PDB file of C-alpha atoms in Angstrom:
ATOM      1  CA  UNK D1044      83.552 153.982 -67.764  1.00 92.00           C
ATOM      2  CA  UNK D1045      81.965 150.181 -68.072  1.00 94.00           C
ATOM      3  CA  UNK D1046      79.187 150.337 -70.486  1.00 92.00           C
ATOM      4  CA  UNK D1047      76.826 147.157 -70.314  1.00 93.00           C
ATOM      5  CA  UNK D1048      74.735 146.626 -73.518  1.00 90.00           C
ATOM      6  CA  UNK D1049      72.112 144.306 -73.063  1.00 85.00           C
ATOM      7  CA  UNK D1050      71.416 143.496 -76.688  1.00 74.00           C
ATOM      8  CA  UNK D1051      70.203 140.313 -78.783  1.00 73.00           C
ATOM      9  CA  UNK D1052      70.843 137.450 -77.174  1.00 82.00           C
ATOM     10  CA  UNK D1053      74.208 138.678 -75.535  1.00 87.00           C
ATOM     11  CA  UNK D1054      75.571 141.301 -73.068  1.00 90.00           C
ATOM     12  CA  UNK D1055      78.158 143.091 -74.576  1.00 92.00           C
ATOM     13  CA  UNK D1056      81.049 145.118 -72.317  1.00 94.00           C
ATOM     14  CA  UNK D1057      83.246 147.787 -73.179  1.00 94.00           C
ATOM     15  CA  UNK D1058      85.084 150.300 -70.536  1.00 94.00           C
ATOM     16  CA  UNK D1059      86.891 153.278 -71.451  1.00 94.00           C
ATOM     17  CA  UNK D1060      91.021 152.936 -73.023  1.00 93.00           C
ATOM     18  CA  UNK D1061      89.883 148.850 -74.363  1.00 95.00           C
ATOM     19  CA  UNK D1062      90.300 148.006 -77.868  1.00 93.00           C
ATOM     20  CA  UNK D1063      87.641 145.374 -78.384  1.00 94.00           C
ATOM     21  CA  UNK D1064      84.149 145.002 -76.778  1.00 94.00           C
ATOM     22  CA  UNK D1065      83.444 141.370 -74.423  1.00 96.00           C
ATOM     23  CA  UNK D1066      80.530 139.512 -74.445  1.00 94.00           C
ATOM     24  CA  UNK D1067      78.707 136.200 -72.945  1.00 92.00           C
ATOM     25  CA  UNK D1068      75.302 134.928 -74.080  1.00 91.00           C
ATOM     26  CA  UNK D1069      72.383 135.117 -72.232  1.00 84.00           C
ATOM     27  CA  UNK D1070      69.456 132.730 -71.136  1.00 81.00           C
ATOM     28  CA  UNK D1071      65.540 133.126 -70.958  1.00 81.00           C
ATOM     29  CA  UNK D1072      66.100 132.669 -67.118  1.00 84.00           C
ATOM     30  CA  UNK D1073      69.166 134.819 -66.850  1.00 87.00           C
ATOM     31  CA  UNK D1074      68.354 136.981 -63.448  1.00 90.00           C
ATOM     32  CA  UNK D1075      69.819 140.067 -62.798  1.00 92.00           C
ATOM     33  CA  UNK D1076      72.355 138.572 -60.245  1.00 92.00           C
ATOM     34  CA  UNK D1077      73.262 135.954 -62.695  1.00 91.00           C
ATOM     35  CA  UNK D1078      74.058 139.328 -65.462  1.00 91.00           C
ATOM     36  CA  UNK D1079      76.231 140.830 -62.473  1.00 92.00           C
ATOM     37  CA  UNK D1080      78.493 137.326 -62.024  1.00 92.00           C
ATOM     38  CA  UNK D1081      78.653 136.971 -65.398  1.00 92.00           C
ATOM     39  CA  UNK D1082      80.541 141.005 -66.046  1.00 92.00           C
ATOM     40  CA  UNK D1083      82.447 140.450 -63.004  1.00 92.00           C
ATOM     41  CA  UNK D1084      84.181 137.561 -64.625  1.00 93.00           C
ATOM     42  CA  UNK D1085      85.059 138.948 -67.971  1.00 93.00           C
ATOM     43  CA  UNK D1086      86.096 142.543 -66.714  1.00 89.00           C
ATOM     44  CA  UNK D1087      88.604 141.399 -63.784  1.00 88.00           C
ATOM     45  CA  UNK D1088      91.706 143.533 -65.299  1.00 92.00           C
ATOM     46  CA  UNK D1089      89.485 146.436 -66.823  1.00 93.00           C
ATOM     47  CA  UNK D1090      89.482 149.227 -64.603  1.00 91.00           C
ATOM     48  CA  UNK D1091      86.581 151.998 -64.321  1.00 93.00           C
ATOM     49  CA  UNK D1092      85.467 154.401 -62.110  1.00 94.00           C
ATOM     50  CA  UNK D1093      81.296 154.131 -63.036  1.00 96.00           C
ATOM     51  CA  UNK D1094      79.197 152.002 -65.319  1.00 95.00           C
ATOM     52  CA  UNK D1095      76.358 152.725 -67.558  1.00 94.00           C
ATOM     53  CA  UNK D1096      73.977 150.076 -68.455  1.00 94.00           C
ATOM     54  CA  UNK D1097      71.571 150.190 -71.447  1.00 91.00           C
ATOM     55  CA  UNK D1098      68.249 148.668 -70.681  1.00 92.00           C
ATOM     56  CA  UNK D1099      66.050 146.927 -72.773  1.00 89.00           C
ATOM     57  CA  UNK D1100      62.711 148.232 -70.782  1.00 90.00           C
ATOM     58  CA  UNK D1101      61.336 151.248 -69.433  1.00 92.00           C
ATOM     59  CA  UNK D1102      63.382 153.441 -66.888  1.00 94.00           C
ATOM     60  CA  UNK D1103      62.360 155.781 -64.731  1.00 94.00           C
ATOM     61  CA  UNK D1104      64.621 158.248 -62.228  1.00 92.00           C
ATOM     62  CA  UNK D1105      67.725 156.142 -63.438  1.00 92.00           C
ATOM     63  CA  UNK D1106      65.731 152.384 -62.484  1.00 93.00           C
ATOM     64  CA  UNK D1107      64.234 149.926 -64.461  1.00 94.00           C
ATOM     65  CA  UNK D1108      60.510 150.241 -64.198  1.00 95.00           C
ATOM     66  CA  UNK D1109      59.522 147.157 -66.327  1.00 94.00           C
ATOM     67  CA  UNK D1110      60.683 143.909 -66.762  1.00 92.00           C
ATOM     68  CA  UNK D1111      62.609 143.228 -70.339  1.00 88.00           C
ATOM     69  CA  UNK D1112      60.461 140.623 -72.475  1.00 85.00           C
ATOM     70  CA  UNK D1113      63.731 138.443 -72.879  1.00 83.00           C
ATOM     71  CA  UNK D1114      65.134 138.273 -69.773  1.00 87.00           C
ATOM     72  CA  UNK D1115      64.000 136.635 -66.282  1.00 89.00           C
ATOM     73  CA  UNK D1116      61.946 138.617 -63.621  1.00 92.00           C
ATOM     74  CA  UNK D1117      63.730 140.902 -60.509  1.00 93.00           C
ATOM     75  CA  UNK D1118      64.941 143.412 -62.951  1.00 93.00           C
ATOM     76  CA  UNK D1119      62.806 146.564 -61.479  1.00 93.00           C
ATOM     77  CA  UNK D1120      63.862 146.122 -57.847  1.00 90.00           C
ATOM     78  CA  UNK D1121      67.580 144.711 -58.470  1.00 94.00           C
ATOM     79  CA  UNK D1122      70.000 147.321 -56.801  1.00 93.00           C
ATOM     80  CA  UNK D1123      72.250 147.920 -59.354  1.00 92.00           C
ATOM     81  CA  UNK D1124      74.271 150.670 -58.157  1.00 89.00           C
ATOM     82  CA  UNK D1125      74.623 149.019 -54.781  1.00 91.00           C
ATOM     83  CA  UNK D1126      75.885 145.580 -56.085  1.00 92.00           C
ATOM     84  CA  UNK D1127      78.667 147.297 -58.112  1.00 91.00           C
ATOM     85  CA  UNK D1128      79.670 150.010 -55.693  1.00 89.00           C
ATOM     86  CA  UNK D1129      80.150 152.181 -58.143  1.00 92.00           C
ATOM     87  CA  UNK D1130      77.885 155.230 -59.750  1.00 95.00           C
ATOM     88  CA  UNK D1131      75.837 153.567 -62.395  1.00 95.00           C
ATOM     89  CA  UNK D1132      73.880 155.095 -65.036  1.00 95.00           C
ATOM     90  CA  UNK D1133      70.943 153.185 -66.419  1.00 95.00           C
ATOM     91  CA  UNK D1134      68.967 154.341 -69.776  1.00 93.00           C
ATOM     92  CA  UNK D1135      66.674 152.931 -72.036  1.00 89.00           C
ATOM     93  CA  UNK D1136      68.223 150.981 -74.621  1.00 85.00           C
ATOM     94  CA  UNK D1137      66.607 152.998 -77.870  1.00 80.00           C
ATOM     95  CA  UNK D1138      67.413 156.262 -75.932  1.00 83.00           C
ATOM     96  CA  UNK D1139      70.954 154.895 -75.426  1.00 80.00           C
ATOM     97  CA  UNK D1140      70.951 154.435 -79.810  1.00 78.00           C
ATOM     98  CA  UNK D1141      69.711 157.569 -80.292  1.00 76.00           C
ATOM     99  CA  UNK D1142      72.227 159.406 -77.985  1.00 77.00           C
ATOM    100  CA  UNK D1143      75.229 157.448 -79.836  1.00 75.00           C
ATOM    101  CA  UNK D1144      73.231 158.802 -82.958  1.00 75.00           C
ATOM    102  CA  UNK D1145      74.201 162.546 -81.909  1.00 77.00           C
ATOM    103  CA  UNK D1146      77.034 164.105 -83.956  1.00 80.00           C
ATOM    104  CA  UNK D1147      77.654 168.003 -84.659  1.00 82.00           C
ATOM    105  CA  UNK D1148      74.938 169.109 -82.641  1.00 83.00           C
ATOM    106  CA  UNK D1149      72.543 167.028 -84.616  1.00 79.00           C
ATOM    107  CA  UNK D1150      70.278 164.199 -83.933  1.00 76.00           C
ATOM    108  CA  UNK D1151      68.250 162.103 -86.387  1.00 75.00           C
ATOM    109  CA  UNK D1152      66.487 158.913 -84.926  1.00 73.00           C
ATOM    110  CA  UNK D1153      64.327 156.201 -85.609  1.00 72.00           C
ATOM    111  CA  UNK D1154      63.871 153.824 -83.019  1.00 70.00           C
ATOM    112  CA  UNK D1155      61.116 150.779 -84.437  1.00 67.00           C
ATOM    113  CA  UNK D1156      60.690 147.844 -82.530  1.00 61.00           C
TER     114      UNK D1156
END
């Protein structure tokens, strides 16, 4: 698994069996296909079978429904799943906290922001 954390002002990249996460900054005007080019190069010997992404934006049915207030627009209609020809799992970023939160079948949260 490839997760993608769009956080800050970096994406961050860890897959399943590495050590240490990967990262590369990220621009105002940084497009979805620009996010995409930029993984690609840092993860050439990582392999993974499916890739979750956590999204700073609403998502809906496993798509982005909104467009992150950092990033530039095309977010909502970018097909990520079809670019990476691989499953991929996209969640809200806070829901993505809150599930990392879990432990021993409990779950205490608070997202503010």
């Amino acid at each position: 698994m490839l997760t993608i954390d769009i956080v800050g002002t970096n994406f961050k990249l860890l897959a399943t069996g590495q050590k240490e996460a990967r990262k590369f900054p990220f621009e105002p005007e940084m497009a979805p296909k620009m996010m995409v080019a930029g993984v690609r190069k840092l993860m050439t010997d990582w392999k993974f079978e499916a890739i979750s992404v956590d999204y700073p934006g609403s998502v809906l049915r496993n798509h982005p429904v909104t467009e992150p207030h950092n990033l530039a627009k095309g977010w909502p209609p970018f097909d990520f799943q079809g670019t990476a020809k691989r499953p991929v799992q996209i969640i809200n970023d806070a829901a993505m906290q809150a599930l990392g939160s879990y432990k021993r079948g409990q779950l205490r949260f608070l997202g503010l922001g």
